[in-house]
PDB file of N, CA and C in Angstrom:
ATOM      1  N   UNK B 235       0.850  -1.167   0.000  1.00 41.00           N
ATOM      2  CA  UNK B 235       0.000   0.000   0.000  1.00 41.00           C
ATOM      3  C   UNK B 235       0.898   1.233   0.000  1.00 41.00           C
ATOM      4  N   UNK B 236       0.773   2.083  -0.956  1.00 41.00           N
ATOM      5  CA  UNK B 236       1.616   3.257  -1.089  1.00 41.00           C
ATOM      6  C   UNK B 236       1.044   4.402  -0.262  1.00 41.00           C
ATOM      7  N   UNK B 237       1.925   5.207   0.312  1.00 54.00           N
ATOM      8  CA  UNK B 237       1.506   6.346   1.113  1.00 54.00           C
ATOM      9  C   UNK B 237       0.539   7.220   0.328  1.00 54.00           C
ATOM     10  N   UNK B 238      -0.588   7.553   0.956  1.00 54.00           N
ATOM     11  CA  UNK B 238      -1.592   8.464   0.396  1.00 54.00           C
ATOM     12  C   UNK B 238      -2.414   7.901  -0.754  1.00 54.00           C
ATOM     13  N   UNK B 239      -2.194   6.669  -1.184  1.00 67.00           N
ATOM     14  CA  UNK B 239      -2.895   6.158  -2.357  1.00 67.00           C
ATOM     15  C   UNK B 239      -4.041   5.217  -2.001  1.00 67.00           C
ATOM     16  N   UNK B 240      -4.219   4.894  -0.737  1.00 75.00           N
ATOM     17  CA  UNK B 240      -5.246   3.934  -0.339  1.00 75.00           C
ATOM     18  C   UNK B 240      -6.627   4.574  -0.386  1.00 75.00           C
ATOM     19  N   UNK B 241      -7.616   3.758  -0.719  1.00 86.00           N
ATOM     20  CA  UNK B 241      -9.010   4.206  -0.660  1.00 86.00           C
ATOM     21  C   UNK B 241      -9.361   4.436   0.807  1.00 86.00           C
ATOM     22  N   UNK B 242     -10.328   5.322   1.094  1.00 85.00           N
ATOM     23  CA  UNK B 242     -10.690   5.594   2.497  1.00 85.00           C
ATOM     24  C   UNK B 242     -11.000   4.333   3.306  1.00 85.00           C
ATOM     25  N   UNK B 243     -11.685   3.375   2.706  1.00 88.00           N
ATOM     26  CA  UNK B 243     -12.006   2.150   3.447  1.00 88.00           C
ATOM     27  C   UNK B 243     -10.748   1.331   3.737  1.00 88.00           C
ATOM     28  N   UNK B 244      -9.793   1.340   2.808  1.00 94.00           N
ATOM     29  CA  UNK B 244      -8.524   0.629   3.034  1.00 94.00           C
ATOM     30  C   UNK B 244      -7.708   1.316   4.121  1.00 94.00           C
ATOM     31  N   UNK B 245      -7.700   2.629   4.101  1.00 95.00           N
ATOM     32  CA  UNK B 245      -6.967   3.377   5.118  1.00 95.00           C
ATOM     33  C   UNK B 245      -7.570   3.126   6.491  1.00 95.00           C
ATOM     34  N   UNK B 246      -8.894   3.187   6.580  1.00 95.00           N
ATOM     35  CA  UNK B 246      -9.576   2.942   7.852  1.00 95.00           C
ATOM     36  C   UNK B 246      -9.223   1.545   8.369  1.00 95.00           C
ATOM     37  N   UNK B 247      -9.300   0.552   7.512  1.00 96.00           N
ATOM     38  CA  UNK B 247      -8.989  -0.821   7.912  1.00 96.00           C
ATOM     39  C   UNK B 247      -7.535  -0.941   8.379  1.00 96.00           C
ATOM     40  N   UNK B 248      -6.617  -0.292   7.679  1.00 96.00           N
ATOM     41  CA  UNK B 248      -5.203  -0.337   8.062  1.00 96.00           C
ATOM     42  C   UNK B 248      -4.985   0.334   9.411  1.00 96.00           C
ATOM     43  N   UNK B 249      -5.627   1.471   9.637  1.00 97.00           N
ATOM     44  CA  UNK B 249      -5.483   2.165  10.921  1.00 97.00           C
ATOM     45  C   UNK B 249      -6.069   1.336  12.058  1.00 97.00           C
ATOM     46  N   UNK B 250      -7.202   0.703  11.815  1.00 97.00           N
ATOM     47  CA  UNK B 250      -7.812  -0.141  12.844  1.00 97.00           C
ATOM     48  C   UNK B 250      -6.940  -1.363  13.139  1.00 97.00           C
ATOM     49  N   UNK B 251      -6.264  -1.895  12.126  1.00 97.00           N
ATOM     50  CA  UNK B 251      -5.346  -3.013  12.344  1.00 97.00           C
ATOM     51  C   UNK B 251      -4.155  -2.573  13.189  1.00 97.00           C
ATOM     52  N   UNK B 252      -3.673  -1.365  12.959  1.00 98.00           N
ATOM     53  CA  UNK B 252      -2.574  -0.825  13.771  1.00 98.00           C
ATOM     54  C   UNK B 252      -3.039  -0.680  15.215  1.00 98.00           C
ATOM     55  N   UNK B 253      -4.246  -0.168  15.411  1.00 97.00           N
ATOM     56  CA  UNK B 253      -4.783  -0.017  16.768  1.00 97.00           C
ATOM     57  C   UNK B 253      -4.839  -1.374  17.470  1.00 97.00           C
ATOM     58  N   UNK B 254      -5.267  -2.404  16.751  1.00 97.00           N
ATOM     59  CA  UNK B 254      -5.364  -3.738  17.333  1.00 97.00           C
ATOM     60  C   UNK B 254      -3.983  -4.320  17.654  1.00 97.00           C
ATOM     61  N   UNK B 255      -3.000  -3.959  16.862  1.00 97.00           N
ATOM     62  CA  UNK B 255      -1.637  -4.472  17.060  1.00 97.00           C
ATOM     63  C   UNK B 255      -0.973  -3.859  18.280  1.00 97.00           C
ATOM     64  N   UNK B 256      -1.212  -2.577  18.514  1.00 97.00           N
ATOM     65  CA  UNK B 256      -0.582  -1.856  19.624  1.00 97.00           C
ATOM     66  C   UNK B 256      -1.651  -1.568  20.680  1.00 97.00           C
ATOM     67  N   UNK B 257      -1.820  -2.496  21.614  1.00 96.00           N
ATOM     68  CA  UNK B 257      -2.866  -2.377  22.623  1.00 96.00           C
ATOM     69  C   UNK B 257      -2.387  -1.521  23.789  1.00 96.00           C
ATOM     70  N   UNK B 258      -3.307  -0.753  24.348  1.00 95.00           N
ATOM     71  CA  UNK B 258      -2.991   0.055  25.517  1.00 95.00           C
ATOM     72  C   UNK B 258      -3.285   1.516  25.274  1.00 95.00           C
ATOM     73  N   UNK B 259      -3.273   2.266  26.359  1.00 94.00           N
ATOM     74  CA  UNK B 259      -3.588   3.690  26.257  1.00 94.00           C
ATOM     75  C   UNK B 259      -2.442   4.576  26.727  1.00 94.00           C
ATOM     76  N   UNK B 260      -1.324   3.969  27.133  1.00 96.00           N
ATOM     77  CA  UNK B 260      -0.204   4.787  27.595  1.00 96.00           C
ATOM     78  C   UNK B 260       0.379   5.586  26.429  1.00 96.00           C
ATOM     79  N   UNK B 261       1.102   6.635  26.761  1.00 95.00           N
ATOM     80  CA  UNK B 261       1.594   7.543  25.715  1.00 95.00           C
ATOM     81  C   UNK B 261       2.563   6.850  24.760  1.00 95.00           C
ATOM     82  N   UNK B 262       3.402   5.948  25.256  1.00 96.00           N
ATOM     83  CA  UNK B 262       4.335   5.261  24.364  1.00 96.00           C
ATOM     84  C   UNK B 262       3.580   4.434  23.329  1.00 96.00           C
ATOM     85  N   UNK B 263       2.551   3.735  23.759  1.00 97.00           N
ATOM     86  CA  UNK B 263       1.762   2.921  22.832  1.00 97.00           C
ATOM     87  C   UNK B 263       1.062   3.803  21.807  1.00 97.00           C
ATOM     88  N   UNK B 264       0.541   4.932  22.245  1.00 97.00           N
ATOM     89  CA  UNK B 264      -0.105   5.849  21.305  1.00 97.00           C
ATOM     90  C   UNK B 264       0.905   6.376  20.291  1.00 97.00           C
ATOM     91  N   UNK B 265       2.097   6.704  20.742  1.00 98.00           N
ATOM     92  CA  UNK B 265       3.147   7.154  19.822  1.00 98.00           C
ATOM     93  C   UNK B 265       3.540   6.043  18.856  1.00 98.00           C
ATOM     94  N   UNK B 266       3.617   4.813  19.355  1.00 98.00           N
ATOM     95  CA  UNK B 266       3.934   3.676  18.486  1.00 98.00           C
ATOM     96  C   UNK B 266       2.864   3.502  17.407  1.00 98.00           C
ATOM     97  N   UNK B 267       1.595   3.672  17.776  1.00 98.00           N
ATOM     98  CA  UNK B 267       0.515   3.567  16.791  1.00 98.00           C
ATOM     99  C   UNK B 267       0.658   4.648  15.724  1.00 98.00           C
ATOM    100  N   UNK B 268       0.944   5.873  16.165  1.00 98.00           N
ATOM    101  CA  UNK B 268       1.111   6.957  15.191  1.00 98.00           C
ATOM    102  C   UNK B 268       2.284   6.683  14.251  1.00 98.00           C
ATOM    103  N   UNK B 269       3.405   6.242  14.785  1.00 97.00           N
ATOM    104  CA  UNK B 269       4.562   5.961  13.931  1.00 97.00           C
ATOM    105  C   UNK B 269       4.264   4.856  12.921  1.00 97.00           C
ATOM    106  N   UNK B 270       3.551   3.825  13.355  1.00 97.00           N
ATOM    107  CA  UNK B 270       3.180   2.751  12.436  1.00 97.00           C
ATOM    108  C   UNK B 270       2.262   3.284  11.340  1.00 97.00           C
ATOM    109  N   UNK B 271       1.343   4.157  11.709  1.00 97.00           N
ATOM    110  CA  UNK B 271       0.430   4.748  10.726  1.00 97.00           C
ATOM    111  C   UNK B 271       1.187   5.676   9.778  1.00 97.00           C
ATOM    112  N   UNK B 272       2.099   6.489  10.327  1.00 97.00           N
ATOM    113  CA  UNK B 272       2.870   7.420   9.497  1.00 97.00           C
ATOM    114  C   UNK B 272       3.737   6.699   8.473  1.00 97.00           C
ATOM    115  N   UNK B 273       4.096   5.468   8.753  1.00 95.00           N
ATOM    116  CA  UNK B 273       4.889   4.691   7.792  1.00 95.00           C
ATOM    117  C   UNK B 273       4.071   4.392   6.536  1.00 95.00           C
ATOM    118  N   UNK B 274       2.744   4.458   6.657  1.00 95.00           N
ATOM    119  CA  UNK B 274       1.856   4.155   5.531  1.00 95.00           C
ATOM    120  C   UNK B 274       1.157   5.380   4.956  1.00 95.00           C
ATOM    121  N   UNK B 275       0.770   6.313   5.835  1.00 95.00           N
ATOM    122  CA  UNK B 275      -0.094   7.427   5.431  1.00 95.00           C
ATOM    123  C   UNK B 275       0.249   8.699   6.185  1.00 95.00           C
ATOM    124  N   UNK B 276      -0.268   9.789   5.682  1.00 96.00           N
ATOM    125  CA  UNK B 276      -0.427  10.983   6.496  1.00 96.00           C
ATOM    126  C   UNK B 276      -1.718  10.752   7.275  1.00 96.00           C
ATOM    127  N   UNK B 277      -1.793  11.283   8.486  1.00 96.00           N
ATOM    128  CA  UNK B 277      -2.941  11.020   9.349  1.00 96.00           C
ATOM    129  C   UNK B 277      -3.452  12.334   9.912  1.00 96.00           C
ATOM    130  N   UNK B 278      -4.770  12.524   9.874  1.00 95.00           N
ATOM    131  CA  UNK B 278      -5.359  13.716  10.476  1.00 95.00           C
ATOM    132  C   UNK B 278      -5.604  13.479  11.962  1.00 95.00           C
ATOM    133  N   UNK B 279      -5.757  14.571  12.690  1.00 94.00           N
ATOM    134  CA  UNK B 279      -6.123  14.489  14.097  1.00 94.00           C
ATOM    135  C   UNK B 279      -7.410  13.683  14.249  1.00 94.00           C
ATOM    136  N   UNK B 280      -8.346  13.912  13.367  1.00 91.00           N
ATOM    137  CA  UNK B 280      -9.641  13.244  13.377  1.00 91.00           C
ATOM    138  C   UNK B 280      -9.467  11.732  13.187  1.00 91.00           C
ATOM    139  N   UNK B 281      -8.648  11.307  12.233  1.00 94.00           N
ATOM    140  CA  UNK B 281      -8.403   9.876  11.994  1.00 94.00           C
ATOM    141  C   UNK B 281      -7.684   9.240  13.185  1.00 94.00           C
ATOM    142  N   UNK B 282      -6.719   9.955  13.753  1.00 96.00           N
ATOM    143  CA  UNK B 282      -5.980   9.424  14.903  1.00 96.00           C
ATOM    144  C   UNK B 282      -6.931   9.176  16.069  1.00 96.00           C
ATOM    145  N   UNK B 283      -7.847  10.081  16.273  1.00 94.00           N
ATOM    146  CA  UNK B 283      -8.803   9.941  17.361  1.00 94.00           C
ATOM    147  C   UNK B 283      -9.777   8.795  17.084  1.00 94.00           C
ATOM    148  N   UNK B 284     -10.343   8.771  15.898  1.00 93.00           N
ATOM    149  CA  UNK B 284     -11.388   7.797  15.576  1.00 93.00           C
ATOM    150  C   UNK B 284     -10.870   6.386  15.381  1.00 93.00           C
ATOM    151  N   UNK B 285      -9.754   6.222  14.702  1.00 96.00           N
ATOM    152  CA  UNK B 285      -9.322   4.884  14.295  1.00 96.00           C
ATOM    153  C   UNK B 285      -8.100   4.356  15.042  1.00 96.00           C
ATOM    154  N   UNK B 286      -7.316   5.261  15.658  1.00 97.00           N
ATOM    155  CA  UNK B 286      -6.118   4.824  16.370  1.00 97.00           C
ATOM    156  C   UNK B 286      -6.233   4.956  17.886  1.00 97.00           C
ATOM    157  N   UNK B 287      -7.332   5.512  18.375  1.00 96.00           N
ATOM    158  CA  UNK B 287      -7.511   5.776  19.806  1.00 96.00           C
ATOM    159  C   UNK B 287      -6.394   6.652  20.367  1.00 96.00           C
ATOM    160  N   UNK B 288      -6.016   7.663  19.607  1.00 97.00           N
ATOM    161  CA  UNK B 288      -5.065   8.679  20.061  1.00 97.00           C
ATOM    162  C   UNK B 288      -5.895   9.952  20.229  1.00 97.00           C
ATOM    163  N   UNK B 289      -6.313  10.223  21.467  1.00 91.00           N
ATOM    164  CA  UNK B 289      -7.284  11.287  21.682  1.00 91.00           C
ATOM    165  C   UNK B 289      -6.677  12.668  21.826  1.00 91.00           C
ATOM    166  N   UNK B 290      -5.398  12.775  21.996  1.00 95.00           N
ATOM    167  CA  UNK B 290      -4.766  14.100  21.963  1.00 95.00           C
ATOM    168  C   UNK B 290      -3.558  14.018  21.046  1.00 95.00           C
ATOM    169  N   UNK B 291      -3.860  13.930  19.773  1.00 95.00           N
ATOM    170  CA  UNK B 291      -2.833  13.739  18.752  1.00 95.00           C
ATOM    171  C   UNK B 291      -1.747  14.824  18.780  1.00 95.00           C
ATOM    172  N   UNK B 292      -2.101  16.108  18.940  1.00 95.00           N
ATOM    173  CA  UNK B 292      -1.029  17.120  18.957  1.00 95.00           C
ATOM    174  C   UNK B 292       0.013  16.879  20.055  1.00 95.00           C
ATOM    175  N   UNK B 293      -0.414  16.373  21.201  1.00 97.00           N
ATOM    176  CA  UNK B 293       0.542  16.091  22.281  1.00 97.00           C
ATOM    177  C   UNK B 293       1.465  14.941  21.898  1.00 97.00           C
ATOM    178  N   UNK B 294       0.905  13.893  21.277  1.00 98.00           N
ATOM    179  CA  UNK B 294       1.735  12.760  20.862  1.00 98.00           C
ATOM    180  C   UNK B 294       2.705  13.185  19.760  1.00 98.00           C
ATOM    181  N   UNK B 295       2.243  14.017  18.833  1.00 98.00           N
ATOM    182  CA  UNK B 295       3.113  14.513  17.762  1.00 98.00           C
ATOM    183  C   UNK B 295       4.245  15.343  18.369  1.00 98.00           C
ATOM    184  N   UNK B 296       3.941  16.172  19.346  1.00 97.00           N
ATOM    185  CA  UNK B 296       4.971  16.963  20.018  1.00 97.00           C
ATOM    186  C   UNK B 296       6.007  16.043  20.678  1.00 97.00           C
ATOM    187  N   UNK B 297       5.549  14.978  21.325  1.00 97.00           N
ATOM    188  CA  UNK B 297       6.487  14.035  21.937  1.00 97.00           C
ATOM    189  C   UNK B 297       7.380  13.391  20.886  1.00 97.00           C
ATOM    190  N   UNK B 298       6.787  13.009  19.770  1.00 97.00           N
ATOM    191  CA  UNK B 298       7.579  12.400  18.696  1.00 97.00           C
ATOM    192  C   UNK B 298       8.580  13.400  18.122  1.00 97.00           C
ATOM    193  N   UNK B 299       8.170  14.652  17.970  1.00 97.00           N
ATOM    194  CA  UNK B 299       9.106  15.677  17.483  1.00 97.00           C
ATOM    195  C   UNK B 299      10.256  15.857  18.459  1.00 97.00           C
ATOM    196  N   UNK B 300       9.944  15.891  19.758  1.00 97.00           N
ATOM    197  CA  UNK B 300      11.007  16.025  20.765  1.00 97.00           C
ATOM    198  C   UNK B 300      11.951  14.832  20.743  1.00 97.00           C
ATOM    199  N   UNK B 301      11.443  13.668  20.314  1.00 96.00           N
ATOM    200  CA  UNK B 301      12.274  12.465  20.189  1.00 96.00           C
ATOM    201  C   UNK B 301      13.072  12.472  18.884  1.00 96.00           C
ATOM    202  N   UNK B 302      12.874  13.522  18.067  1.00 96.00           N
ATOM    203  CA  UNK B 302      13.675  13.669  16.856  1.00 96.00           C
ATOM    204  C   UNK B 302      12.980  13.348  15.549  1.00 96.00           C
ATOM    205  N   UNK B 303      11.713  12.958  15.598  1.00 97.00           N
ATOM    206  CA  UNK B 303      10.998  12.664  14.355  1.00 97.00           C
ATOM    207  C   UNK B 303      10.586  13.964  13.679  1.00 97.00           C
ATOM    208  N   UNK B 304      10.773  14.008  12.373  1.00 97.00           N
ATOM    209  CA  UNK B 304      10.388  15.187  11.583  1.00 97.00           C
ATOM    210  C   UNK B 304       8.973  14.985  11.064  1.00 97.00           C
ATOM    211  N   UNK B 305       8.039  15.660  11.710  1.00 97.00           N
ATOM    212  CA  UNK B 305       6.632  15.548  11.358  1.00 97.00           C
ATOM    213  C   UNK B 305       6.138  16.926  10.942  1.00 97.00           C
ATOM    214  N   UNK B 306       5.538  16.984   9.771  1.00 97.00           N
ATOM    215  CA  UNK B 306       5.033  18.238   9.219  1.00 97.00           C
ATOM    216  C   UNK B 306       3.518  18.287   9.418  1.00 97.00           C
ATOM    217  N   UNK B 307       3.027  19.471   9.757  1.00 97.00           N
ATOM    218  CA  UNK B 307       1.583  19.665   9.913  1.00 97.00           C
ATOM    219  C   UNK B 307       1.054  20.506   8.760  1.00 97.00           C
ATOM    220  N   UNK B 308      -0.007  20.017   8.141  1.00 96.00           N
ATOM    221  CA  UNK B 308      -0.748  20.758   7.129  1.00 96.00           C
ATOM    222  C   UNK B 308      -2.165  20.898   7.679  1.00 96.00           C
ATOM    223  N   UNK B 309      -2.801  22.020   7.435  1.00 96.00           N
ATOM    224  CA  UNK B 309      -4.153  22.219   7.958  1.00 96.00           C
ATOM    225  C   UNK B 309      -5.185  21.872   6.904  1.00 96.00           C
ATOM    226  N   UNK B 310      -6.250  21.187   7.347  1.00 94.00           N
ATOM    227  CA  UNK B 310      -7.348  20.781   6.481  1.00 94.00           C
ATOM    228  C   UNK B 310      -8.666  21.059   7.189  1.00 94.00           C
ATOM    229  N   UNK B 311      -9.718  21.126   6.412  1.00 94.00           N
ATOM    230  CA  UNK B 311     -11.061  21.169   6.972  1.00 94.00           C
ATOM    231  C   UNK B 311     -11.738  19.851   6.641  1.00 94.00           C
ATOM    232  N   UNK B 312     -12.258  19.188   7.668  1.00 88.00           N
ATOM    233  CA  UNK B 312     -12.993  17.939   7.462  1.00 88.00           C
ATOM    234  C   UNK B 312     -14.426  18.147   7.928  1.00 88.00           C
ATOM    235  N   UNK B 313     -15.297  17.333   7.387  1.00 90.00           N
ATOM    236  CA  UNK B 313     -16.697  17.386   7.784  1.00 90.00           C
ATOM    237  C   UNK B 313     -17.012  16.096   8.526  1.00 90.00           C
ATOM    238  N   UNK B 314     -17.538  16.227   9.730  1.00 84.00           N
ATOM    239  CA  UNK B 314     -17.874  15.055  10.535  1.00 84.00           C
ATOM    240  C   UNK B 314     -19.151  14.411  10.019  1.00 84.00           C
ATOM    241  N   UNK B 315     -19.450  13.247  10.581  1.00 83.00           N
ATOM    242  CA  UNK B 315     -20.674  12.548  10.204  1.00 83.00           C
ATOM    243  C   UNK B 315     -21.910  13.407  10.472  1.00 83.00           C
ATOM    244  N   UNK B 316     -21.816  14.285  11.461  1.00 91.00           N
ATOM    245  CA  UNK B 316     -22.919  15.179  11.799  1.00 91.00           C
ATOM    246  C   UNK B 316     -23.003  16.400  10.898  1.00 91.00           C
ATOM    247  N   UNK B 317     -22.085  16.533   9.952  1.00 94.00           N
ATOM    248  CA  UNK B 317     -22.117  17.637   9.009  1.00 94.00           C
ATOM    249  C   UNK B 317     -21.399  18.892   9.470  1.00 94.00           C
ATOM    250  N   UNK B 318     -20.685  18.814  10.588  1.00 94.00           N
ATOM    251  CA  UNK B 318     -19.973  19.967  11.120  1.00 94.00           C
ATOM    252  C   UNK B 318     -18.561  20.031  10.557  1.00 94.00           C
ATOM    253  N   UNK B 319     -18.134  21.232  10.140  1.00 95.00           N
ATOM    254  CA  UNK B 319     -16.773  21.417   9.642  1.00 95.00           C
ATOM    255  C   UNK B 319     -15.822  21.647  10.815  1.00 95.00           C
ATOM    256  N   UNK B 320     -14.660  21.007  10.736  1.00 91.00           N
ATOM    257  CA  UNK B 320     -13.608  21.189  11.735  1.00 91.00           C
ATOM    258  C   UNK B 320     -12.282  21.383  11.033  1.00 91.00           C
ATOM    259  N   UNK B 321     -11.462  22.290  11.556  1.00 94.00           N
ATOM    260  CA  UNK B 321     -10.099  22.478  11.058  1.00 94.00           C
ATOM    261  C   UNK B 321      -9.207  21.533  11.851  1.00 94.00           C
ATOM    262  N   UNK B 322      -8.519  20.649  11.143  1.00 94.00           N
ATOM    263  CA  UNK B 322      -7.684  19.642  11.806  1.00 94.00           C
ATOM    264  C   UNK B 322      -6.303  19.613  11.173  1.00 94.00           C
ATOM    265  N   UNK B 323      -5.353  19.118  11.949  1.00 95.00           N
ATOM    266  CA  UNK B 323      -4.009  18.931  11.430  1.00 95.00           C
ATOM    267  C   UNK B 323      -3.913  17.642  10.635  1.00 95.00           C
ATOM    268  N   UNK B 324      -3.186  17.694   9.533  1.00 96.00           N
ATOM    269  CA  UNK B 324      -2.821  16.501   8.768  1.00 96.00           C
ATOM    270  C   UNK B 324      -1.321  16.343   8.976  1.00 96.00           C
ATOM    271  N   UNK B 325      -0.924  15.263   9.634  1.00 97.00           N
ATOM    272  CA  UNK B 325       0.463  15.046  10.008  1.00 97.00           C
ATOM    273  C   UNK B 325       1.135  14.082   9.042  1.00 97.00           C
ATOM    274  N   UNK B 326       2.335  14.450   8.617  1.00 97.00           N
ATOM    275  CA  UNK B 326       3.120  13.636   7.693  1.00 97.00           C
ATOM    276  C   UNK B 326       4.528  13.476   8.245  1.00 97.00           C
ATOM    277  N   UNK B 327       4.984  12.243   8.286  1.00 97.00           N
ATOM    278  CA  UNK B 327       6.356  11.972   8.694  1.00 97.00           C
ATOM    279  C   UNK B 327       7.240  12.162   7.473  1.00 97.00           C
ATOM    280  N   UNK B 328       8.212  13.059   7.585  1.00 93.00           N
ATOM    281  CA  UNK B 328       9.125  13.296   6.469  1.00 93.00           C
ATOM    282  C   UNK B 328      10.043  12.115   6.249  1.00 93.00           C
ATOM    283  N   UNK B 329      10.530  11.956   5.007  1.00 77.00           N
ATOM    284  CA  UNK B 329      11.476  10.873   4.739  1.00 77.00           C
ATOM    285  C   UNK B 329      12.694  11.055   5.614  1.00 77.00           C
ATOM    286  N   UNK B 330      13.259   9.938   5.972  1.00 66.00           N
ATOM    287  CA  UNK B 330      14.388   9.971   6.884  1.00 66.00           C
ATOM    288  C   UNK B 330      13.938   9.830   8.318  1.00 66.00           C
ATOM    289  N   UNK B 331      12.694  10.130   8.580  1.00 58.00           N
ATOM    290  CA  UNK B 331      12.017   9.949   9.857  1.00 58.00           C
ATOM    291  C   UNK B 331      12.603  10.705  11.035  1.00 58.00           C
ATOM    292  N   UNK B 332      13.888  10.524  11.334  1.00 62.00           N
ATOM    293  CA  UNK B 332      14.448  11.156  12.535  1.00 62.00           C
ATOM    294  C   UNK B 332      15.569  12.112  12.159  1.00 62.00           C
ATOM    295  N   UNK B 333      15.693  13.140  12.953  1.00 56.00           N
ATOM    296  CA  UNK B 333      16.811  14.063  12.792  1.00 56.00           C
ATOM    297  C   UNK B 333      18.099  13.299  13.076  1.00 56.00           C
ATOM    298  N   UNK B 334      19.128  13.561  12.314  1.00 51.00           N
ATOM    299  CA  UNK B 334      20.400  12.852  12.468  1.00 51.00           C
ATOM    300  C   UNK B 334      20.989  13.046  13.861  1.00 51.00           C
ATOM    301  N   UNK B 335      20.761  14.174  14.483  1.00 44.00           N
ATOM    302  CA  UNK B 335      21.330  14.447  15.804  1.00 44.00           C
ATOM    303  C   UNK B 335      20.787  13.514  16.865  1.00 44.00           C
ATOM    304  N   UNK B 336      19.568  12.976  16.664  1.00 47.00           N
ATOM    305  CA  UNK B 336      18.975  12.128  17.675  1.00 47.00           C
ATOM    306  C   UNK B 336      18.953  10.677  17.271  1.00 47.00           C
ATOM    307  N   UNK B 337      19.337  10.379  16.057  1.00 45.00           N
ATOM    308  CA  UNK B 337      19.274   8.979  15.574  1.00 45.00           C
ATOM    309  C   UNK B 337      20.380   8.142  16.136  1.00 45.00           C
TER     310      UNK B 337
END
């Protein structure tokens, strides 16, 4: 599956499989889920919350950045099932993944 090329249903299934693989709610497990997802896709805050059980994605992204991962934020507007628009971050792990100073 190539980054960004999966159909929405394939992406959802892949994210749910990652959630099932990394069980737990501690911050390390949540970061591990995000890193596994970033290896396949860019992930929105909304997707992280709904499919990865990462309920405060910006905090986990900040932790990963402090650990040396290069994660870029792009802003998007998504519409929820209820029809409400929300501005959310779309997070992408840059190639190379970690800053050389921390690798």
